[in-house]
mmCIF file of C-alpha atoms and ligand atoms in Angstrom:
data_model
loop_
_atom_site.group_PDB
_atom_site.id
_atom_site.type_symbol
_atom_site.label_atom_id
_atom_site.label_comp_id
_atom_site.label_asym_id
_atom_site.label_seq_id
_atom_site.Cartn_x
_atom_site.Cartn_y
_atom_site.Cartn_z
ATOM 1 C CA MET Q 226 -192.173 -1.773 22.207
ATOM 2 C CA LYS Q 227 -193.755 -4.376 24.300
ATOM 3 C CA VAL Q 228 -195.110 -2.787 27.263
ATOM 4 C CA ASP Q 229 -195.331 -5.331 30.260
ATOM 5 C CA ILE Q 230 -197.615 -3.776 33.109
ATOM 6 C CA SER Q 231 -198.065 -7.045 34.887
ATOM 7 C CA THR Q 232 -197.648 -7.120 38.582
ATOM 8 C CA LYS Q 233 -197.810 -9.424 42.055
ATOM 9 C CA ILE Q 234 -199.879 -8.871 44.834
ATOM 10 C CA ALA Q 235 -199.041 -10.343 47.939
ATOM 11 C CA GLY Q 236 -196.958 -13.239 45.880
ATOM 12 C CA VAL Q 237 -200.118 -13.392 43.072
ATOM 13 C CA GLN Q 238 -199.708 -12.680 39.842
ATOM 14 C CA LEU Q 239 -202.295 -10.378 38.208
ATOM 15 C CA GLU Q 240 -202.035 -9.972 34.081
ATOM 16 C CA SER Q 241 -202.468 -6.061 34.560
ATOM 17 C CA CYS Q 242 -202.436 -3.858 37.320
ATOM 18 C CA ILE Q 243 -205.688 -2.400 36.528
ATOM 19 C CA PHE Q 244 -208.357 -4.393 38.074
ATOM 20 C CA ASN Q 245 -211.681 -3.108 40.230
ATOM 21 C CA THR Q 246 -212.365 -1.980 44.215
ATOM 22 C CA ALA Q 247 -214.971 -3.637 46.083
ATOM 23 C CA GLY Q 248 -217.858 -1.291 45.630
ATOM 24 C CA PRO Q 249 -221.325 -0.881 44.517
ATOM 25 C CA ALA Q 250 -221.315 -2.869 41.155
ATOM 26 C CA ASP Q 251 -219.976 -6.669 42.702
ATOM 27 C CA VAL Q 252 -222.388 -7.758 44.787
ATOM 28 C CA THR Q 253 -224.357 -10.033 42.925
ATOM 29 C CA LEU Q 254 -223.032 -13.082 40.816
ATOM 30 C CA ASP Q 255 -223.880 -11.589 37.581
ATOM 31 C CA GLU Q 256 -221.944 -8.354 38.505
ATOM 32 C CA LEU Q 257 -219.158 -10.692 39.464
ATOM 33 C CA GLU Q 258 -219.322 -12.158 35.847
ATOM 34 C CA ILE Q 259 -219.515 -9.097 34.281
ATOM 35 C CA ILE Q 260 -215.852 -8.142 35.903
ATOM 36 C CA ALA Q 261 -214.659 -11.267 35.492
ATOM 37 C CA LYS Q 262 -215.812 -11.266 31.448
ATOM 38 C CA SER Q 263 -213.929 -8.145 31.063
ATOM 39 C CA LYS Q 264 -210.298 -6.793 31.915
ATOM 40 C CA SER Q 265 -210.309 -6.091 35.027
ATOM 41 C CA SER Q 266 -206.906 -8.202 36.051
ATOM 42 C CA ALA Q 267 -208.966 -9.873 39.095
ATOM 43 C CA ILE Q 268 -212.943 -9.820 40.410
ATOM 44 C CA THR Q 269 -213.139 -7.998 43.988
ATOM 45 C CA MET Q 270 -216.023 -8.727 45.070
ATOM 46 C CA LYS Q 271 -218.171 -6.500 47.535
ATOM 47 C CA SER Q 272 -217.335 -6.063 51.500
ATOM 48 C CA CYS Q 273 -219.521 -8.820 53.155
ATOM 49 C CA THR Q 274 -221.012 -8.855 56.241
ATOM 50 C CA LEU Q 275 -221.570 -12.009 58.539
ATOM 51 C CA ALA Q 276 -225.732 -11.348 58.199
ATOM 52 C CA PRO Q 277 -227.383 -10.573 55.040
ATOM 53 C CA ARG Q 278 -227.612 -6.841 54.255
ATOM 54 C CA GLU Q 279 -230.138 -4.454 52.719
ATOM 55 C CA GLY Q 280 -227.999 -1.482 53.109
ATOM 56 C CA ASN Q 281 -229.473 1.850 54.032
ATOM 57 C CA PRO Q 282 -232.901 3.779 52.448
ATOM 58 C CA GLN Q 283 -232.303 4.772 48.621
ATOM 59 C CA PRO Q 284 -231.861 7.017 47.321
ATOM 60 C CA ARG Q 285 -228.185 6.721 48.088
ATOM 61 C CA TYR Q 286 -225.611 6.773 45.226
ATOM 62 C CA ALA Q 287 -225.517 9.573 43.603
ATOM 63 C CA ASP Q 288 -223.187 11.249 40.521
ATOM 64 C CA LEU Q 289 -221.717 13.803 40.478
ATOM 65 C CA GLU Q 290 -219.687 16.489 38.335
ATOM 66 C CA PHE Q 291 -216.903 15.259 39.247
ATOM 67 C CA GLY Q 292 -217.274 12.111 40.893
ATOM 68 C CA SER Q 293 -219.863 10.463 43.068
ATOM 69 C CA ILE Q 294 -221.257 10.096 46.418
ATOM 70 C CA ASN Q 295 -222.540 7.121 47.503
ATOM 71 C CA SER Q 296 -224.052 5.951 51.369
ATOM 72 C CA MET Q 297 -224.865 2.285 50.564
ATOM 73 C CA GLY Q 298 -225.250 1.069 53.876
ATOM 74 C CA LEU Q 299 -223.085 -2.031 52.882
ATOM 75 C CA PRO Q 300 -225.681 -4.072 51.527
ATOM 76 C CA ASN Q 301 -224.856 -7.680 51.062
ATOM 77 C CA LEU Q 302 -225.777 -11.318 50.389
ATOM 78 C CA GLY Q 303 -223.650 -12.286 53.524
ATOM 79 C CA TYR Q 304 -220.119 -14.080 53.598
ATOM 80 C CA LYS Q 305 -221.151 -17.589 52.584
ATOM 81 C CA ALA Q 306 -222.824 -15.685 49.619
ATOM 82 C CA TYR Q 307 -219.331 -14.898 48.619
ATOM 83 C CA VAL Q 308 -217.520 -17.958 49.518
ATOM 84 C CA LYS Q 309 -219.626 -19.346 46.935
ATOM 85 C CA PHE Q 310 -219.518 -17.202 44.225
ATOM 86 C CA SER Q 311 -215.540 -17.214 44.494
ATOM 87 C CA LYS Q 312 -216.049 -20.657 44.526
ATOM 88 C CA ILE Q 313 -218.144 -20.764 40.661
ATOM 89 C CA LEU Q 314 -215.439 -17.190 39.702
ATOM 90 C CA ALA Q 315 -212.236 -19.370 40.833
ATOM 91 C CA LYS Q 316 -213.672 -22.658 38.310
ATOM 92 C CA LYS Q 317 -215.166 -20.685 35.617
ATOM 93 C CA TYR Q 318 -212.540 -17.266 35.126
ATOM 94 C CA LYS Q 319 -208.532 -17.622 34.967
ATOM 95 C CA LYS Q 320 -208.084 -14.757 37.060
ATOM 96 C CA PRO Q 321 -208.010 -14.181 40.906
ATOM 97 C CA VAL Q 322 -210.619 -13.808 43.148
ATOM 98 C CA ILE Q 323 -210.413 -11.075 46.260
ATOM 99 C CA ALA Q 324 -212.727 -11.304 48.844
ATOM 100 C CA SER Q 325 -213.910 -7.952 50.865
ATOM 101 C CA ILE Q 326 -214.480 -8.617 54.490
ATOM 102 C CA SER Q 327 -216.144 -5.602 56.453
ATOM 103 C CA GLY Q 328 -217.663 -7.989 59.920
ATOM 104 C CA LEU Q 329 -219.848 -5.458 62.254
ATOM 105 C CA SER Q 330 -217.358 -6.664 64.849
ATOM 106 C CA LEU Q 331 -213.968 -8.474 65.677
ATOM 107 C CA GLU Q 332 -216.363 -11.878 66.695
ATOM 108 C CA ASP Q 333 -218.013 -11.332 62.993
ATOM 109 C CA ASN Q 334 -215.071 -10.885 61.593
ATOM 110 C CA VAL Q 335 -212.611 -13.530 62.654
ATOM 111 C CA THR Q 336 -215.521 -15.937 61.524
ATOM 112 C CA ILE Q 337 -215.619 -14.382 57.857
ATOM 113 C CA PHE Q 338 -211.862 -14.930 57.831
ATOM 114 C CA LYS Q 339 -212.326 -18.463 58.875
ATOM 115 C CA ALA Q 340 -214.844 -19.095 56.195
ATOM 116 C CA PHE Q 341 -212.418 -17.599 53.642
ATOM 117 C CA ASN Q 342 -209.356 -19.289 54.333
ATOM 118 C CA ASP Q 343 -210.975 -23.067 53.391
ATOM 119 C CA SER Q 344 -212.484 -21.024 50.134
ATOM 120 C CA PRO Q 345 -210.163 -20.654 46.730
ATOM 121 C CA VAL Q 346 -209.834 -16.752 46.954
ATOM 122 C CA ASP Q 347 -206.585 -15.748 46.032
ATOM 123 C CA ILE Q 348 -206.329 -12.849 48.139
ATOM 124 C CA ILE Q 349 -208.416 -10.996 51.241
ATOM 125 C CA GLU Q 350 -208.862 -6.588 51.736
ATOM 126 C CA PHE Q 351 -209.593 -6.492 54.977
ATOM 127 C CA ASN Q 352 -211.952 -3.108 54.636
ATOM 128 C CA PRO Q 353 -212.531 -2.712 58.645
ATOM 129 C CA GLY Q 354 -213.893 1.068 57.824
ATOM 130 C CA SER Q 355 -216.850 1.820 55.702
ATOM 131 C CA PRO Q 356 -217.253 5.060 56.283
ATOM 132 C CA ASN Q 357 -221.630 4.470 55.558
ATOM 133 C CA THR Q 358 -222.516 2.272 58.284
ATOM 134 C CA ILE Q 359 -225.409 4.523 60.904
ATOM 135 C CA GLY Q 360 -224.640 4.342 64.061
ATOM 136 C CA LYS Q 361 -220.650 2.668 63.844
ATOM 137 C CA PRO Q 362 -217.643 5.172 63.326
ATOM 138 C CA ILE Q 363 -214.851 5.298 60.837
ATOM 139 C CA VAL Q 364 -212.297 2.159 62.235
ATOM 140 C CA GLY Q 365 -209.449 3.041 60.521
ATOM 141 C CA TYR Q 366 -209.507 7.368 62.766
ATOM 142 C CA ASP Q 367 -208.892 4.782 65.900
ATOM 143 C CA VAL Q 368 -205.580 3.556 65.827
ATOM 144 C CA GLU Q 369 -206.137 1.620 68.771
ATOM 145 C CA GLU Q 370 -209.258 -0.058 67.650
ATOM 146 C CA MET Q 371 -207.256 -0.791 64.724
ATOM 147 C CA ASP Q 372 -204.515 -2.916 66.817
ATOM 148 C CA ARG Q 373 -207.096 -5.183 67.917
ATOM 149 C CA LEU Q 374 -208.567 -5.995 64.712
ATOM 150 C CA LEU Q 375 -205.293 -6.389 62.980
ATOM 151 C CA ASP Q 376 -204.427 -8.396 66.249
ATOM 152 C CA ALA Q 377 -207.377 -10.595 65.621
ATOM 153 C CA VAL Q 378 -207.560 -11.831 61.865
ATOM 154 C CA SER Q 379 -203.872 -11.419 61.201
ATOM 155 C CA LYS Q 380 -203.877 -14.570 63.772
ATOM 156 C CA ILE Q 381 -206.271 -16.050 61.935
ATOM 157 C CA CYS Q 382 -205.988 -15.646 58.416
ATOM 158 C CA GLN Q 383 -203.644 -18.505 55.865
ATOM 159 C CA LYS Q 384 -204.204 -16.036 52.767
ATOM 160 C CA PRO Q 385 -202.031 -13.238 51.198
ATOM 161 C CA TRP Q 386 -204.057 -10.227 53.192
ATOM 162 C CA GLY Q 387 -203.835 -6.589 53.123
ATOM 163 C CA VAL Q 388 -206.509 -3.381 54.293
ATOM 164 C CA LYS Q 389 -208.455 -0.511 53.114
ATOM 165 C CA LEU Q 390 -207.102 2.135 54.871
ATOM 166 C CA PRO Q 391 -209.428 5.574 54.546
ATOM 167 C CA PRO Q 392 -207.500 8.898 53.650
ATOM 168 C CA TYR Q 393 -205.354 10.979 56.570
ATOM 169 C CA PHE Q 394 -204.921 14.268 56.382
ATOM 170 C CA ASP Q 395 -202.571 14.830 59.160
ATOM 171 C CA LEU Q 396 -199.014 13.611 59.473
ATOM 172 C CA VAL Q 397 -199.338 12.155 62.843
ATOM 173 C CA HIS Q 398 -202.191 9.918 62.135
ATOM 174 C CA TYR Q 399 -200.422 8.288 58.921
ATOM 175 C CA ASP Q 400 -197.554 7.612 61.744
ATOM 176 C CA GLN Q 401 -199.680 6.528 64.333
ATOM 177 C CA ILE Q 402 -201.254 4.003 61.717
ATOM 178 C CA ALA Q 403 -197.586 2.917 60.123
ATOM 179 C CA ASN Q 404 -197.094 1.719 62.996
ATOM 180 C CA VAL Q 405 -199.945 -0.310 63.798
ATOM 181 C CA LEU Q 406 -199.839 -1.646 60.809
ATOM 182 C CA LYS Q 407 -196.014 -3.030 60.415
ATOM 183 C CA LYS Q 408 -196.717 -5.124 63.639
ATOM 184 C CA TYR Q 409 -198.617 -7.693 61.335
ATOM 185 C CA PRO Q 410 -197.796 -9.415 58.806
ATOM 186 C CA ILE Q 411 -199.964 -7.937 56.496
ATOM 187 C CA ASN Q 412 -198.709 -7.359 52.923
ATOM 188 C CA PHE Q 413 -200.688 -5.371 51.531
ATOM 189 C CA ILE Q 414 -202.865 -1.743 52.343
ATOM 190 C CA THR Q 415 -205.790 -0.240 49.688
ATOM 191 C CA CYS Q 416 -205.418 3.631 50.006
ATOM 192 C CA ILE Q 417 -208.444 5.274 49.972
ATOM 193 C CA ASN Q 418 -211.437 4.448 51.044
ATOM 194 C CA SER Q 419 -213.947 7.198 49.922
ATOM 195 C CA ILE Q 420 -213.266 10.673 51.702
ATOM 196 C CA GLY Q 421 -216.124 10.036 54.527
ATOM 197 C CA ASN Q 422 -219.371 12.271 54.960
ATOM 198 C CA GLY Q 423 -219.609 14.148 52.547
ATOM 199 C CA LEU Q 424 -222.423 16.405 51.530
ATOM 200 C CA ALA Q 425 -223.778 16.983 48.213
ATOM 201 C CA ILE Q 426 -226.924 19.293 47.285
ATOM 202 C CA ASP Q 427 -229.238 20.195 44.555
ATOM 203 C CA PRO Q 428 -229.564 23.785 45.034
ATOM 204 C CA TYR Q 429 -232.841 23.544 42.838
ATOM 205 C CA LYS Q 430 -234.636 21.359 44.857
ATOM 206 C CA GLU Q 431 -232.678 21.770 47.999
ATOM 207 C CA LYS Q 432 -232.409 18.881 48.164
ATOM 208 C CA THR Q 433 -229.122 16.556 49.988
ATOM 209 C CA LEU Q 434 -229.034 14.151 46.556
ATOM 210 C CA ILE Q 435 -229.355 11.434 49.350
ATOM 211 C CA LYS Q 436 -230.964 10.049 51.978
ATOM 212 C CA PRO Q 437 -228.739 8.242 54.670
ATOM 213 C CA LYS Q 438 -227.189 10.152 57.850
ATOM 214 C CA GLY Q 439 -229.339 13.822 56.165
ATOM 215 C CA GLY Q 440 -227.633 13.216 52.885
ATOM 216 C CA LEU Q 441 -224.174 12.426 54.312
ATOM 217 C CA GLY Q 442 -221.998 9.837 52.225
ATOM 218 C CA GLY Q 443 -218.468 8.826 51.001
ATOM 219 C CA ILE Q 444 -217.144 10.652 48.103
ATOM 220 C CA GLY Q 445 -215.494 8.862 44.930
ATOM 221 C CA GLY Q 446 -214.259 9.918 41.681
ATOM 222 C CA LYS Q 447 -211.856 12.872 40.678
ATOM 223 C CA TYR Q 448 -212.629 14.891 43.781
ATOM 224 C CA VAL Q 449 -210.622 12.294 46.006
ATOM 225 C CA LYS Q 450 -207.256 11.774 43.610
ATOM 226 C CA PHE Q 451 -205.280 13.981 45.398
ATOM 227 C CA ALA Q 452 -206.117 13.088 48.816
ATOM 228 C CA ALA Q 453 -205.481 9.796 47.342
ATOM 229 C CA LEU Q 454 -202.580 9.889 45.975
ATOM 230 C CA ALA Q 455 -201.081 11.965 48.697
ATOM 231 C CA ASN Q 456 -202.386 8.881 50.749
ATOM 232 C CA VAL Q 457 -200.320 6.228 48.412
ATOM 233 C CA ARG Q 458 -197.163 8.520 48.689
ATOM 234 C CA THR Q 459 -196.637 9.272 52.740
ATOM 235 C CA PHE Q 460 -197.055 5.663 52.887
ATOM 236 C CA TYR Q 461 -195.034 3.971 50.249
ATOM 237 C CA GLU Q 462 -192.619 6.356 52.606
ATOM 238 C CA LEU Q 463 -193.616 5.285 55.786
ATOM 239 C CA LEU Q 464 -193.736 1.335 54.871
ATOM 240 C CA GLY Q 465 -190.957 1.125 52.647
ATOM 241 C CA ALA Q 466 -191.059 -2.342 51.543
ATOM 242 C CA LYS Q 467 -192.149 -4.448 54.007
ATOM 243 C CA ILE Q 468 -196.037 -3.764 52.383
ATOM 244 C CA GLN Q 469 -196.958 -2.827 48.706
ATOM 245 C CA ILE Q 470 -199.440 -0.459 48.125
ATOM 246 C CA ILE Q 471 -202.324 -0.572 45.960
ATOM 247 C CA GLY Q 472 -204.024 2.901 44.914
ATOM 248 C CA VAL Q 473 -207.845 4.478 44.350
ATOM 249 C CA GLY Q 474 -209.257 7.083 44.104
ATOM 250 C CA GLY Q 475 -210.331 8.962 41.160
ATOM 251 C CA ILE Q 476 -208.611 7.290 38.449
ATOM 252 C CA TYR Q 477 -211.041 7.490 34.899
ATOM 253 C CA THR Q 478 -207.445 7.412 33.227
ATOM 254 C CA GLY Q 479 -203.864 5.341 32.456
ATOM 255 C CA ILE Q 480 -202.426 8.591 33.374
ATOM 256 C CA ASN Q 481 -204.428 8.839 36.496
ATOM 257 C CA ALA Q 482 -202.520 5.487 37.026
ATOM 258 C CA PHE Q 483 -199.744 6.427 36.378
ATOM 259 C CA GLU Q 484 -199.313 8.642 38.817
ATOM 260 C CA PHE Q 485 -200.170 6.120 41.204
ATOM 261 C CA ILE Q 486 -197.632 3.992 40.306
ATOM 262 C CA LEU Q 487 -194.977 6.684 40.336
ATOM 263 C CA ALA Q 488 -196.430 7.424 43.848
ATOM 264 C CA GLY Q 489 -195.178 4.035 44.871
ATOM 265 C CA ALA Q 490 -198.594 1.672 44.125
ATOM 266 C CA SER Q 491 -197.940 -1.661 43.022
ATOM 267 C CA ALA Q 492 -201.687 -1.505 41.007
ATOM 268 C CA VAL Q 493 -204.520 0.309 40.880
ATOM 269 C CA GLN Q 494 -208.332 -0.091 41.214
ATOM 270 C CA ILE Q 495 -211.212 1.349 39.834
ATOM 271 C CA GLY Q 496 -214.171 2.290 41.609
ATOM 272 C CA THR Q 497 -216.721 4.945 40.467
ATOM 273 C CA ALA Q 498 -214.777 5.540 37.280
ATOM 274 C CA PHE Q 499 -216.259 1.536 36.771
ATOM 275 C CA LEU Q 500 -219.917 2.904 38.000
ATOM 276 C CA GLN Q 501 -219.729 5.659 35.118
ATOM 277 C CA LYS Q 502 -218.328 3.752 32.741
ATOM 278 C CA GLY Q 503 -218.605 0.512 32.698
ATOM 279 C CA PRO Q 504 -216.663 -2.470 32.198
ATOM 280 C CA LYS Q 505 -214.953 -1.138 29.152
ATOM 281 C CA ILE Q 506 -213.312 1.160 31.521
ATOM 282 C CA PHE Q 507 -210.432 -1.512 32.583
ATOM 283 C CA GLU Q 508 -209.417 -2.258 29.106
ATOM 284 C CA THR Q 509 -208.566 2.025 28.325
ATOM 285 C CA VAL Q 510 -207.219 2.472 30.901
ATOM 286 C CA GLN Q 511 -204.751 -0.365 30.050
ATOM 287 C CA ASN Q 512 -204.521 0.933 26.702
ATOM 288 C CA GLU Q 513 -203.568 4.438 27.914
ATOM 289 C CA LEU Q 514 -200.981 3.346 30.410
ATOM 290 C CA LYS Q 515 -199.643 1.305 27.748
ATOM 291 C CA GLU Q 516 -199.598 3.960 25.555
ATOM 292 C CA PHE Q 517 -198.381 7.215 27.827
ATOM 293 C CA MET Q 518 -195.484 4.569 29.396
ATOM 294 C CA GLN Q 519 -194.569 3.393 24.996
ATOM 295 C CA ASP Q 520 -193.630 7.524 24.685
ATOM 296 C CA LYS Q 521 -192.023 7.451 27.466
ATOM 297 C CA GLY Q 522 -189.299 4.509 27.216
ATOM 298 C CA TYR Q 523 -190.579 2.414 29.892
ATOM 299 C CA LYS Q 524 -191.263 -1.145 29.430
ATOM 300 C CA LYS Q 525 -192.331 -2.662 33.086
ATOM 301 C CA LEU Q 526 -194.003 -0.906 35.603
ATOM 302 C CA ALA Q 527 -190.786 -0.939 37.873
ATOM 303 C CA ASP Q 528 -188.868 1.253 35.893
ATOM 304 C CA PHE Q 529 -190.975 3.989 37.622
ATOM 305 C CA LYS Q 530 -192.486 2.655 40.599
ATOM 306 C CA GLY Q 531 -192.268 5.080 43.606
ATOM 307 C CA LYS Q 532 -189.336 6.913 41.822
ATOM 308 C CA LEU Q 533 -192.070 10.392 42.654
ATOM 309 C CA LYS Q 534 -189.717 13.249 41.818
ATOM 310 C CA VAL Q 535 -190.058 16.517 44.262
ATOM 311 C CA ALA Q 536 -190.378 20.190 42.740
ATOM 312 C CA SER Q 537 -187.204 22.246 42.797
HETATM 313 C C1 DHB X 269 -219.478 1.077 51.922
HETATM 314 C C2 DHB X 269 -219.042 1.876 51.885
HETATM 315 C C3 DHB X 269 -217.857 2.002 52.269
HETATM 316 O O1 DHB X 269 -216.662 3.219 51.561
HETATM 317 C C4 DHB X 269 -216.853 0.717 51.940
HETATM 318 O O2 DHB X 269 -215.538 0.866 51.958
HETATM 319 C C5 DHB X 269 -217.860 -0.181 52.805
HETATM 320 C C6 DHB X 269 -219.152 -0.156 52.395
HETATM 321 C C7 DHB X 269 -220.908 1.168 51.813
HETATM 322 O O3 DHB X 269 -222.324 2.148 52.108
HETATM 323 O O4 DHB X 269 -222.188 -0.481 50.862
#
């Protein structure tokens, strides 16, 4: 039986539903070419700002037993570099290219969106909420600020686009954000960004594992999978068919990917597992997902997408 794990995000065809998330390993052209040559079905580029940034002081990333902690601080080459990279990647590889925009102000975001309108990127992911920019709050937790930003960029953006969200934990907050999202022509949301401001400690050295913000950083990997699934599921129920969902958070295996799609995701991204296992993770997760679907008699994602049942 042939198993089809292709998907469409914002009308863009993807050969599989599995690709990289915007993160620490997609900053340089060399890193992006590693993703281009892997089985990742799209090439997501690092979240970019107006000007290039060095990011936060080192150490700023650490592997943990079941995931990772990071406070990179948006190290990136500036949006002009990613506009240029998108031209190179689109010409050289037959894969959708995704820009991730993290401007530090409304004006910066508008400038960057305009520049990507005139680029060959296929999709734009707006990421207003890095948890690690020192002195900046996580925007996704400020409903009014989200409304202001989405209003501005939705007037500018001429590409298929979506928004990457932080994890929510309270049902009232889901409702508030869903009501803002529904006001704008957003094609998808990506759930979740890392869980902000965790603290990882080395008990032997009696020190934090990373330096910025007194050791606080975004948690990713297996620790966050349950929060990620809850966000995918809850937004799937709140947003209906109008806005697609890309799931991310703790996906290491094909069965993990299956769980996200069952909860309502149309695609999944891989972050920490890509950093820890290298680019072969995309092929591994693809093959495992196909195998699991085959065992269950599913031929395509639509056979089970969103069809999660509640325990009885
Ligand atoms: C960074 C971290 C994030 O979780 C994010 O969404 C954007 C940027 C960073 O620290 O570089």
